[in-house]
Coordinates of C-alpha atoms (C1' of nucleotides) in Angstrom, one line a residue:
Chain A
M1 CA -34.5 -5.6 -26.2
M2 CA -33.1 -2.2 -26.5
T3 CA -36.3 -0.4 -26.1
P4 CA -35.7 2.4 -23.7
Q5 CA -38.1 1.3 -21.1
V6 CA -37.3 1.3 -17.5
I7 CA -37.0 -2.3 -16.4
T8 CA -37.3 -3.3 -12.8
P9 CA -34.2 -3.6 -10.7
Q10 CA -34.8 -7.3 -10.4
Q11 CA -34.8 -7.7 -14.1
M12 CA -31.6 -5.8 -14.3
Q13 CA -30.1 -7.8 -11.6
Q14 CA -31.1 -11.0 -13.3
I15 CA -29.6 -9.8 -16.5
L16 CA -26.4 -8.9 -14.7
Q17 CA -26.3 -12.1 -12.9
Q18 CA -26.9 -14.4 -15.7
Q19 CA -24.6 -12.5 -17.8
V20 CA -26.4 -13.7 -20.8
L21 CA -25.4 -10.5 -22.4
S22 CA -22.0 -9.3 -23.1
P23 CA -20.6 -6.7 -20.8
Q24 CA -21.0 -4.2 -23.5
Q25 CA -24.6 -5.0 -24.0
L26 CA -25.1 -4.8 -20.4
Q27 CA -23.5 -1.5 -20.2
V28 CA -25.6 -0.1 -23.0
L29 CA -28.6 -1.4 -21.3
L30 CA -27.6 0.2 -18.1
Q31 CA -27.0 3.4 -19.7
Q32 CA -30.4 3.5 -21.0
Q33 CA -31.9 2.7 -17.7
Q34 CA -29.8 5.1 -15.8
A35 CA -30.4 7.9 -18.1
L36 CA -34.1 7.3 -18.1
M37 CA -34.4 6.9 -14.5
L38 CA -32.2 9.8 -13.8
Q39 CA -34.3 12.0 -15.9
Q40 CA -37.5 10.9 -14.3
Q41 CA -36.0 11.2 -10.9
L42 CA -34.7 14.6 -11.4
Q43 CA -38.0 15.8 -12.7
E44 CA -39.8 14.5 -9.8
F45 CA -37.3 15.6 -7.4
Y46 CA -37.3 19.1 -8.5
K47 CA -41.0 19.2 -8.4
K48 CA -41.1 17.9 -4.9
Q49 CA -38.4 20.1 -3.8
Q50 CA -40.2 23.1 -5.0
E51 CA -43.3 22.1 -3.3
Q52 CA -41.5 21.4 -0.1
L53 CA -39.8 24.7 -0.1
Q54 CA -43.0 26.5 -0.5
L55 CA -44.5 24.4 2.2
Q56 CA -41.6 25.3 4.5
L57 CA -42.0 28.9 3.8
L58 CA -45.6 28.8 4.7
Q59 CA -44.8 26.8 7.8
Q60 CA -42.2 29.2 8.9
Q61 CA -44.6 32.1 8.6
H62 CA -47.2 30.3 10.6
A63 CA -44.7 29.0 13.1
G64 CA -43.6 32.5 13.8
K65 CA -46.9 33.2 15.3
Q66 CA -47.2 30.1 17.3
P67 CA -44.2 29.7 19.5
K68 CA -45.3 26.4 20.9
E69 CA -45.9 24.8 17.7
Q70 CA -42.8 26.3 16.4
Q71 CA -40.6 23.9 18.0
Q72 CA -42.2 20.9 16.6
V73 CA -42.4 22.3 13.2
A74 CA -38.8 23.3 13.4
T75 CA -37.8 19.9 14.3
Q76 CA -39.8 18.4 11.6
Q77 CA -38.4 20.9 9.2
L78 CA -34.9 20.0 10.2
A79 CA -35.6 16.4 9.6
F80 CA -37.1 17.3 6.4
Q81 CA -34.3 19.4 5.3
Q82 CA -32.0 16.6 6.0
Q83 CA -34.0 14.4 3.8
L84 CA -33.9 16.9 1.1
L85 CA -30.2 17.4 1.5
Q86 CA -29.8 13.8 1.4
M87 CA -31.7 13.6 -1.8
Q88 CA -29.5 16.2 -3.3
Q89 CA -26.5 14.4 -2.2
L90 CA -27.8 11.3 -3.7
Q91 CA -28.5 13.0 -6.9
Q92 CA -25.2 14.5 -7.0
Q93 CA -23.5 11.3 -6.3
H94 CA -25.5 9.6 -8.8
L95 CA -24.7 12.0 -11.5
L96 CA -21.1 12.0 -10.4
S97 CA -20.9 8.3 -10.7
L98 CA -22.4 8.2 -14.0
Q99 CA -20.5 11.1 -15.2
R100 CA -17.3 9.8 -13.8
Q101 CA -17.6 6.7 -15.7
G102 CA -18.7 8.4 -18.8
L103 CA -21.8 6.4 -18.5
L104 CA -24.0 9.3 -18.5
T105 CA -24.4 11.5 -21.4
I106 CA -27.5 13.3 -22.0
Q107 CA -29.1 14.3 -25.1
P108 CA -28.4 17.9 -25.7
G109 CA -31.9 18.9 -26.2
Q110 CA -33.5 17.0 -23.5
P111 CA -32.1 17.6 -20.1
A112 CA -32.7 21.3 -19.8
L113 CA -36.4 20.9 -20.3
P114 CA -37.5 20.1 -16.9
L115 CA -34.9 22.3 -15.4
Q116 CA -35.2 25.6 -17.0
P117 CA -38.5 26.7 -15.5
L118 CA -37.3 25.7 -12.1
A119 CA -33.8 27.0 -12.4
Q120 CA -34.8 30.5 -11.6
G121 CA -35.8 29.9 -8.0
M122 CA -35.3 26.6 -6.5
I123 CA -32.6 24.5 -8.0
P124 CA -29.5 24.1 -6.0
T125 CA -26.8 25.9 -7.8
E126 CA -24.6 22.9 -7.8
L127 CA -27.2 20.9 -9.6
Q128 CA -27.6 23.5 -12.2
Q129 CA -23.9 23.5 -12.6
L130 CA -23.8 19.8 -12.7
W131 CA -26.3 19.7 -15.5
K132 CA -24.3 22.2 -17.4
E133 CA -21.2 20.2 -17.0
V134 CA -22.9 17.0 -17.8
T135 CA -24.3 18.4 -20.9
S136 CA -21.3 20.2 -22.0
A137 CA -19.1 17.3 -21.2
H138 CA -21.4 15.4 -23.4
T139 CA -21.0 17.6 -26.3
A140 CA -17.3 17.8 -25.8
E141 CA -16.9 14.1 -25.7
E142 CA -19.1 13.7 -28.6
T143 CA -17.2 16.0 -30.8
T144 CA -13.8 14.9 -29.8
G145 CA -14.5 11.4 -28.9
N146 CA -15.8 10.5 -32.2
N147 CA -12.8 11.5 -34.0
H148 CA -10.4 9.2 -32.4
S149 CA -12.0 6.7 -30.3
S150 CA -9.2 4.4 -29.4
L151 CA -9.5 1.0 -28.0
D152 CA -12.0 1.4 -25.3
L153 CA -15.3 0.0 -24.2
T154 CA -17.2 2.4 -26.3
T155 CA -15.7 1.3 -29.5
T156 CA -16.3 -2.3 -28.9
C157 CA -19.6 -1.6 -27.3
V158 CA -21.0 0.4 -30.1
S159 CA -19.6 -1.6 -32.8
S160 CA -20.4 -5.0 -31.5
S161 CA -23.8 -4.7 -30.0
A162 CA -25.4 -1.4 -30.0
P163 CA -24.9 0.4 -33.3
S164 CA -27.9 2.6 -32.7
K165 CA -26.8 4.1 -29.5
T166 CA -26.5 7.7 -30.5
S167 CA -28.0 9.3 -27.5
L168 CA -26.1 7.5 -24.9
I169 CA -22.4 7.2 -25.0
M170 CA -20.7 4.9 -22.7
N171 CA -17.2 6.0 -22.6
P172 CA -15.1 5.6 -19.6
H173 CA -12.0 7.1 -20.9
A174 CA -12.3 8.0 -24.5
S175 CA -11.2 11.5 -23.7
T176 CA -8.0 10.4 -22.0
N177 CA -7.2 7.8 -24.5
G178 CA -7.7 10.3 -27.1
Q179 CA -5.2 12.8 -25.6
L180 CA -7.9 15.2 -24.7
S181 CA -5.9 17.3 -22.4
V182 CA -8.3 20.0 -21.7
H183 CA -11.3 18.4 -20.3
T184 CA -14.4 19.9 -19.1
P185 CA -14.0 20.7 -15.5
K186 CA -15.7 18.3 -13.4
R187 CA -17.2 19.1 -10.1
E188 CA -15.6 16.1 -8.7
S189 CA -12.6 18.0 -7.6
L190 CA -13.6 21.4 -6.5
S191 CA -10.1 22.2 -5.3
H192 CA -8.7 21.2 -8.6
E193 CA -11.1 23.0 -10.8
E194 CA -8.7 25.6 -11.5
H195 CA -6.2 23.2 -12.8
P196 CA -5.9 23.0 -16.5
H197 CA -5.9 19.3 -16.5
S198 CA -8.9 18.0 -14.9
H199 CA -10.4 14.6 -15.4
P200 CA -13.1 12.8 -13.6
L201 CA -10.7 10.0 -12.9
Y202 CA -8.0 12.2 -11.7
G203 CA -8.0 14.3 -8.6
H204 CA -5.9 15.1 -5.5
G205 CA -3.0 13.7 -7.4
V206 CA -4.4 10.2 -7.5
C207 CA -6.1 8.1 -10.0
K208 CA -9.7 7.9 -9.1
W209 CA -10.4 4.8 -11.0
P210 CA -12.4 2.8 -8.5
G211 CA -10.1 1.0 -6.2
C212 CA -7.0 2.3 -7.7
E213 CA -5.9 5.6 -6.3
A214 CA -2.4 5.3 -7.6
V215 CA -0.5 8.5 -7.1
C216 CA 0.2 10.4 -10.2
E217 CA 2.4 13.4 -9.9
D218 CA 0.9 15.2 -12.8
F219 CA -1.7 14.9 -15.4
Q220 CA 0.6 13.4 -17.9
S221 CA 1.7 10.6 -15.7
F222 CA -1.9 10.1 -14.9
L223 CA -2.7 9.6 -18.5
K224 CA 0.0 7.2 -18.8
H225 CA -1.1 5.3 -15.8
L226 CA -4.7 5.3 -17.1
N227 CA -3.7 3.9 -20.4
S228 CA -1.5 1.3 -19.0
E229 CA -3.3 0.2 -15.9
H230 CA -6.9 0.7 -16.9
A231 CA -6.9 -0.4 -20.5
L232 CA -9.7 -2.4 -21.8
D233 CA -9.3 -5.8 -20.2
D234 CA -11.3 -8.1 -18.1
R235 CA -10.4 -6.4 -15.0
S236 CA -11.4 -3.0 -16.2
T237 CA -14.5 -4.3 -17.5
A238 CA -15.3 -5.9 -14.3
Q239 CA -14.6 -2.8 -12.4
C240 CA -16.8 -0.9 -14.7
R241 CA -19.5 -3.3 -14.0
V242 CA -18.9 -2.9 -10.3
Q243 CA -19.2 0.8 -10.7
M244 CA -22.5 0.3 -12.4
Q245 CA -23.6 -1.7 -9.5
V246 CA -22.7 1.1 -7.2
V247 CA -24.7 3.5 -9.3
Q248 CA -27.5 1.1 -9.3
Q249 CA -27.4 0.9 -5.6
L250 CA -27.5 4.6 -5.5
E251 CA -30.5 4.7 -7.7
L252 CA -32.3 2.2 -5.5
Q253 CA -31.5 4.2 -2.5
L254 CA -32.6 7.3 -4.2
A255 CA -35.9 5.7 -5.0
K256 CA -36.4 4.7 -1.4
D257 CA -35.5 8.1 -0.1
K258 CA -37.8 9.7 -2.4
E259 CA -40.6 7.5 -1.0
R260 CA -39.7 8.6 2.4
L261 CA -39.6 12.1 1.4
Q262 CA -43.0 11.7 -0.1
A263 CA -44.3 10.3 3.0
M264 CA -42.9 13.1 5.0
M265 CA -44.3 15.7 2.8
T266 CA -47.6 14.1 2.9
H267 CA -47.5 13.9 6.6
L268 CA -46.5 17.5 7.0
H269 CA -49.1 18.6 4.6
V270 CA -51.8 17.0 6.5
K271 CA -50.7 17.2 10.1
S272 CA -48.4 20.1 10.3
T273 CA -50.8 22.0 12.4
E274 CA -52.0 19.1 14.4
P275 CA -51.3 19.3 18.1
K276 CA -50.8 15.6 18.4
A277 CA -47.3 15.9 17.1
A278 CA -45.9 16.5 20.5
P279 CA -44.0 13.3 21.0
Q280 CA -43.4 13.1 17.4
P281 CA -40.1 14.9 17.1
L282 CA -38.4 12.2 19.0
N283 CA -39.7 9.5 16.8
L284 CA -39.2 11.6 13.8
V285 CA -35.7 12.3 14.8
S286 CA -34.8 8.8 15.6
S287 CA -36.1 7.3 12.5
V288 CA -34.9 10.0 10.2
T289 CA -31.6 10.5 11.7
L290 CA -30.9 6.9 11.8
S291 CA -31.1 6.8 8.2
K292 CA -28.7 9.7 7.8
S293 CA -27.8 12.8 9.6
A294 CA -29.2 15.7 11.3
S295 CA -27.2 16.4 14.4
E296 CA -29.1 19.6 14.4
A297 CA -32.2 17.6 14.6
S298 CA -31.7 17.6 18.3
P299 CA -33.0 20.9 19.4
Q300 CA -30.3 21.5 22.0
S301 CA -27.4 21.7 19.7
L302 CA -28.6 24.7 17.9
P303 CA -26.1 26.6 16.0
H304 CA -23.4 24.4 17.2
T305 CA -23.1 21.7 14.6
P306 CA -19.3 21.8 14.3
T307 CA -19.3 19.9 11.2
T308 CA -21.5 17.8 9.1
P309 CA -20.9 14.6 10.8
T310 CA -22.7 12.2 8.6
A311 CA -24.9 14.0 6.4
P312 CA -23.7 13.2 2.9
I313 CA -23.5 16.7 2.0
T314 CA -20.6 17.0 -0.3
P315 CA -18.4 20.0 0.1
V316 CA -18.0 19.6 -3.5
T317 CA -19.9 22.6 -4.6
Q318 CA -19.4 26.2 -4.2
G319 CA -22.8 27.5 -3.3
P320 CA -24.6 26.4 -0.2
S321 CA -27.5 24.3 -1.1
V322 CA -30.8 26.1 -1.2
I323 CA -32.4 24.6 1.8
T324 CA -29.5 24.7 4.0
T325 CA -30.0 27.1 6.7
T326 CA -27.1 26.3 8.9
S327 CA -23.5 26.2 7.8
M328 CA -23.2 22.6 6.7
H329 CA -20.0 22.7 4.9
T330 CA -17.2 22.9 7.3
V331 CA -14.8 20.1 7.3
G332 CA -12.4 20.6 10.1
P333 CA -11.3 19.1 13.3
I334 CA -14.3 18.3 15.3
R335 CA -15.4 16.3 18.1
R336 CA -18.3 14.0 17.4
R337 CA -19.8 12.0 20.0
Y338 CA -22.5 9.6 20.6
S339 CA -25.0 11.8 19.0
D340 CA -23.3 10.8 15.8
K341 CA -24.3 7.3 16.3
Y342 CA -27.8 8.2 16.0
N343 CA -27.0 9.3 12.5
V344 CA -25.5 6.2 11.4
P345 CA -26.8 4.8 8.2
I346 CA -28.5 1.5 8.4
S347 CA -29.6 -0.3 5.3
S348 CA -27.3 -2.2 3.1
A349 CA -28.0 0.3 0.4
D350 CA -27.1 3.1 2.8
I351 CA -23.9 1.4 3.5
A352 CA -23.0 1.0 0.0
Q353 CA -23.9 4.5 -0.7
N354 CA -22.1 5.8 2.2
Q355 CA -19.0 3.9 1.6
E356 CA -18.8 5.4 -1.8
F357 CA -19.7 8.6 -0.3
Y358 CA -17.0 8.7 2.3
K359 CA -14.5 7.6 -0.2
N360 CA -15.1 10.6 -2.3
A361 CA -16.4 13.3 -0.1
E362 CA -14.3 14.8 2.6
V363 CA -16.8 14.3 5.2
R364 CA -15.8 12.9 8.5
P365 CA -17.1 9.4 9.0
P366 CA -19.3 9.1 12.0
F367 CA -17.4 6.3 13.5
T368 CA -14.9 6.3 16.3
Y369 CA -11.3 5.7 15.6
A370 CA -11.4 2.5 17.4
S371 CA -14.2 1.2 15.3
L372 CA -12.5 2.2 12.2
I373 CA -9.2 0.6 13.1
R374 CA -11.0 -2.5 14.1
Q375 CA -12.7 -2.5 10.8
A376 CA -9.6 -2.0 8.9
I377 CA -8.0 -5.0 10.6
L378 CA -11.0 -7.2 10.2
E379 CA -11.2 -6.5 6.6
S380 CA -7.7 -7.7 6.0
P381 CA -7.3 -11.2 4.8
E382 CA -5.3 -12.2 7.8
K383 CA -7.1 -10.0 10.3
Q384 CA -4.0 -8.2 11.0
L385 CA -2.4 -5.1 9.7
T386 CA 0.7 -3.1 10.2
L387 CA 0.3 0.4 11.3
N388 CA 1.0 1.7 7.9
E389 CA -1.6 -0.6 6.4
I390 CA -4.1 0.8 8.7
Y391 CA -3.2 4.2 7.6
N392 CA -3.6 3.2 4.1
W393 CA -7.0 1.8 4.8
F394 CA -8.1 5.0 6.3
T395 CA -7.0 7.0 3.3
R396 CA -8.4 4.5 1.0
M397 CA -11.8 4.3 2.5
F398 CA -12.3 7.9 3.6
A399 CA -11.5 11.0 1.7
Y400 CA -11.6 12.8 5.0
F401 CA -8.5 11.1 6.1
R402 CA -6.5 12.2 3.1
R403 CA -5.7 15.4 4.9
N404 CA -4.6 16.3 8.3
A405 CA -2.6 13.2 8.4
A406 CA -0.6 14.2 11.4
T407 CA -3.7 14.5 13.4
W408 CA -5.6 11.4 12.7
K409 CA -2.5 9.2 12.4
N410 CA -1.6 10.3 15.9
A411 CA -5.1 9.5 16.9
V412 CA -4.8 6.1 15.3
R413 CA -1.6 5.3 17.2
H414 CA -3.1 6.7 20.3
N415 CA -6.1 4.4 20.0
L416 CA -4.0 1.4 19.2
S417 CA -2.0 1.9 22.3
L418 CA -4.8 2.9 24.5
H419 CA -7.4 0.3 23.8
K420 CA -6.8 -3.1 25.1
C421 CA -8.8 -4.5 22.2
F422 CA -5.9 -3.8 19.9
V423 CA -3.1 -6.3 20.3
R424 CA 0.3 -5.8 18.9
V425 CA 1.8 -9.0 17.5
E426 CA 5.4 -9.4 16.5
N427 CA 5.6 -10.6 13.0
V428 CA 8.3 -11.7 10.7
K429 CA 8.3 -8.5 8.8
G430 CA 7.7 -6.4 11.9
A431 CA 4.7 -5.8 14.1
V432 CA 1.1 -6.1 13.2
W433 CA -2.0 -5.2 15.0
T434 CA -4.9 -7.4 15.6
V435 CA -8.2 -7.1 17.3
D436 CA -9.3 -8.8 20.4
E437 CA -12.9 -9.1 19.7
V438 CA -13.9 -9.9 23.2
E439 CA -12.1 -6.9 24.5
F440 CA -13.6 -4.8 21.9
Q441 CA -17.1 -5.9 23.0
K442 CA -16.2 -5.3 26.5
R443 CA -15.6 -1.7 25.9
R444 CA -19.2 -0.8 26.5
P445 CA -20.7 -3.7 28.4
Q446 CA -23.5 -1.8 30.0
K447 CA -24.5 -0.1 26.9
I448 CA -26.3 -3.1 25.6
S449 CA -28.0 -3.5 28.9
G450 CA -31.3 -3.3 27.3
N451 CA -30.9 -6.7 25.9
P452 CA -28.8 -8.9 28.2
S453 CA -29.8 -12.1 26.7
L454 CA -28.6 -10.9 23.4
I455 CA -25.3 -10.0 24.8
K456 CA -24.7 -13.5 26.1
N457 CA -25.8 -14.9 22.9
M458 CA -23.5 -12.9 21.0
Q459 CA -20.6 -13.2 23.3
S460 CA -20.8 -17.0 23.2
S461 CA -21.6 -17.1 19.6
H462 CA -18.8 -15.0 18.3
A463 CA -16.5 -17.1 20.4
Y464 CA -14.1 -17.5 17.7
C465 CA -15.2 -18.1 14.3
T466 CA -13.7 -15.7 12.0
P467 CA -13.7 -12.3 13.5
L468 CA -15.7 -11.0 10.7
N469 CA -18.5 -13.4 11.1
A470 CA -18.3 -12.8 14.8
A471 CA -18.7 -9.2 14.4
L472 CA -21.5 -9.5 12.0
Q473 CA -23.3 -12.0 14.1
A474 CA -22.8 -10.0 17.2
S475 CA -24.0 -6.9 15.5
M476 CA -26.9 -8.6 14.1
A477 CA -27.9 -10.1 17.4
E478 CA -27.4 -6.9 19.2
N479 CA -29.3 -4.7 16.9
S480 CA -31.8 -7.1 15.5
I481 CA -30.8 -5.6 12.2
P482 CA -31.3 -7.7 9.2
L483 CA -28.1 -8.5 7.7
Y484 CA -27.9 -9.1 4.1
T485 CA -25.7 -12.0 4.3
T486 CA -25.2 -12.5 0.7
A487 CA -24.4 -8.9 0.1
S488 CA -22.2 -8.4 3.1
M489 CA -20.4 -11.6 2.9
G490 CA -20.0 -11.3 -0.8
N491 CA -18.2 -8.1 -0.4
P492 CA -15.9 -7.9 2.6
T493 CA -15.8 -4.2 2.3
L494 CA -19.4 -3.7 2.5
G495 CA -19.9 -6.4 5.0
N496 CA -17.3 -5.1 7.3
L497 CA -18.4 -1.6 7.0
A498 CA -21.8 -2.8 7.8
S499 CA -20.5 -4.4 10.9
A500 CA -18.6 -1.3 11.8
I501 CA -21.7 0.7 11.4
R502 CA -23.8 -1.6 13.4
E503 CA -21.1 -1.6 16.0
E504 CA -21.5 2.1 16.2
L505 CA -25.2 1.6 16.3
N506 CA -25.0 -0.4 19.5
G507 CA -25.3 2.7 21.6
A508 CA -28.0 4.2 19.7
M509 CA -29.9 1.1 19.3
E510 CA -29.7 0.1 22.8
H511 CA -31.3 3.3 23.5
T512 CA -34.1 3.1 21.3
N513 CA -34.6 -0.5 22.1
S514 CA -34.7 -0.2 25.8
N515 CA -36.6 3.0 26.0
E516 CA -38.9 3.3 23.1
S517 CA -39.0 0.2 21.2
D518 CA -42.7 0.1 21.4
S519 CA -43.4 3.6 22.1
S520 CA -43.7 4.6 18.5
P521 CA -47.0 3.6 17.1
G522 CA -46.4 2.1 13.8
R523 CA -42.8 2.7 13.3
S524 CA -40.2 2.0 15.8
P525 CA -36.8 3.1 14.8
M526 CA -35.9 -0.4 13.9
Q527 CA -38.9 -1.0 12.0
A528 CA -38.5 2.2 10.3
V529 CA -35.4 0.9 8.9
H530 CA -36.2 -2.5 7.9
P531 CA -38.3 -5.5 8.7
V532 CA -36.5 -7.6 11.1
H533 CA -35.2 -10.7 9.5
V534 CA -32.0 -12.3 9.8
K535 CA -29.7 -13.4 7.1
E536 CA -30.0 -15.6 4.2
E537 CA -31.9 -14.3 1.3
P538 CA -31.9 -10.8 0.3
L539 CA -34.9 -9.1 1.6
D540 CA -37.0 -7.0 -0.4
P541 CA -35.6 -7.3 -3.8
E542 CA -34.7 -3.7 -4.1
E543 CA -32.4 -4.0 -1.2
A544 CA -29.6 -6.4 -1.3
E545 CA -30.0 -8.3 -4.4
G546 CA -27.4 -8.2 -6.9
P547 CA -24.3 -10.1 -7.9
L548 CA -22.2 -8.6 -5.3
S549 CA -19.7 -11.3 -6.0
L550 CA -19.0 -9.2 -8.9
V551 CA -17.9 -6.5 -6.6
T552 CA -15.8 -8.8 -4.7
T553 CA -13.9 -10.0 -7.7
A554 CA -13.3 -6.7 -9.0
N555 CA -12.4 -5.0 -5.8
H556 CA -10.2 -7.7 -4.7
S557 CA -8.8 -8.9 -7.9
P558 CA -5.5 -10.6 -7.3
D559 CA -3.4 -7.9 -8.6
F560 CA -5.3 -5.3 -7.0
D561 CA -3.0 -3.7 -4.6
H562 CA -3.9 -0.4 -3.1
D563 CA -1.5 -0.4 -0.3
R564 CA 1.0 0.6 -2.8
D565 CA 1.2 4.2 -2.6
Y566 CA -0.8 5.9 0.0
E567 CA 1.7 8.3 1.2
D568 CA -0.1 10.9 3.1
E569 CA -2.0 13.3 1.2
P570 CA -0.6 13.6 -2.2
V571 CA 1.7 16.4 -1.1
N572 CA 0.2 19.5 -2.4
E573 CA -2.8 19.3 -0.2
D574 CA -3.2 22.6 1.4
M575 CA -6.4 23.9 0.3
E576 CA -8.7 25.7 2.5
Chain B
dC1 C1' -21.9 17.8 39.4
dT2 C1' -19.4 13.7 38.3
dG3 C1' -17.7 10.0 35.8
dT4 C1' -16.8 8.1 31.3
dA5 C1' -15.5 7.9 26.6
dG6 C1' -13.6 9.8 22.7
dA7 C1' -10.7 13.4 20.2
dT8 C1' -6.8 15.9 20.0
dA9 C1' -2.2 17.4 21.1
dA10 C1' 2.1 16.6 22.6
dA11 C1' 6.2 14.7 24.9
dC12 C1' 9.1 10.9 24.9
dA13 C1' 11.6 6.5 24.0
dG14 C1' 13.1 2.9 20.9
dC15 C1' 14.4 1.7 16.6
dA16 C1' 16.0 1.5 11.7
Chain C
dA1 C1' 19.9 13.1 12.3
dT2 C1' 15.6 11.8 10.9
dG3 C1' 11.4 9.6 10.6
dC4 C1' 8.4 6.0 12.1
dT5 C1' 6.3 3.5 15.7
dG6 C1' 4.4 3.0 20.1
dT7 C1' 3.4 4.7 24.9
dT8 C1' 1.8 7.9 27.9
dT9 C1' -0.2 12.1 29.8
dA10 C1' -3.0 16.1 29.5
dT11 C1' -6.9 18.7 28.1
dC12 C1' -11.2 19.3 26.1
dT13 C1' -15.9 18.1 24.9
dA14 C1' -20.2 15.5 24.9
dC15 C1' -23.0 12.8 27.3
dA16 C1' -25.4 9.9 30.8

DNA sequence: CTGTAGATAAACAGCA
DNA sequence: ATGCTGTTTATCTACA
């Protein structure tokens, strides 16, 4: 059973679901899978990236001579670059996740192999760096961790079920338990890299254990916290599993994006000089950007991209990524508008991925304040939140909102006051804010004009079941987007985020729906995303399967309180 | 060009 | 006095 062979996601899910194996066994299994997949993926990825870059260079040379074609090509390239960036991001995230949990350790000899030859020219510096860190972290952990492996998953894991796991170490916090004070600097916290105490689970003065984020003044208190709050128990184990799920989702997403990238490359190889591509940019843009980003995919907004609205491009790294041509790393006050909505991610996997992404990367979420506030409120058990709880939600869910508190908090208050859809309700313990769903929908009545019947449908249907369901249903109806009911419902966070995102999609979708739903030959933007099919069973097994209930239990375990300490940014936040 | 919506900034009042 | 909460106004930008 432990043969290091890549099993299918379904199999993995099955195993996870049935829980026939002990958590430890599962983890070991997952490690294997992840390490294997990761290696494969990275190899492929680098190959493709290299190819692509060469292709782009060629194209650029050609395009320089043919002004007319240049535009198309440029557009395609932009989309393409986005895709690649996304891939990078995904890779980074993936590695980060694995690394953060200590799930990933790579055999010292192996990882460099596919990299070395490429390293000279093409590999993004951050990836190289990452590899170095991963490998060095491995050796560090291996040498130190072996000496005093205290009570942690590794110990139990290795001793109980997988004695032969020498190449893969699953070790969430061996180093911390073992008083390893100087840890290999992790890319995770760029701004903290100079700090002597750096830990993948510690950054910005908060514990980065998934869903925790307790404030720890210094590294010592963090260690204490880690040992007391995240010792080996059911909860930690569950959370660990959840994190594995997250990683798995990322992997799935990565696989899909790779496919897409492949298709794009194939397409460009074959047709890059074909004149037919004239109307293409539009379709290309809509489908591609829908999946992610590329505000610059629109030719008009040339050097202007004020920030990186949605593109999961972590500012985590120092060097600009190789393919980036424009400055993609600014994170500042910006004004994003509807254009952003075209960039909104769509699939369930995207959502999961992005949720995790926004939690960790200081990238501005592509949603309006109103949508976010609504989301926060709808996510709450009672569908009502105090202002402070809303603040907390923002900081919890989006790394971006862990800074510039004065600005966005003001904006939140402003939005609460301004929009009729937010209703203040006097409560025993003060005032809470609720959402008037009808009002919220009213905000842009004409926008859905492309589909009047759907509006009625939705408005009557969401009448007043739970706001969440209403929102989801409405969104589903409006956008004809398949909703992975099990997944979304299983996990309020994902579900609601999904609904938020779909909400934001309204505008964009209405567009594409009314204007071009059938104008694109084989791939309308919607189809490009997913086959239409509403609720119930998870669609293609790679998508939404998975015991998301797991996520729920872990993320919302009874004693899981995150509203505890979300004072603004953990004080000393004045980087930049 | 105009209207609308969102983001941001800021002034201000009420309250604890 | 201070900080938080909530309201309101103004300005700017993006977009249809």
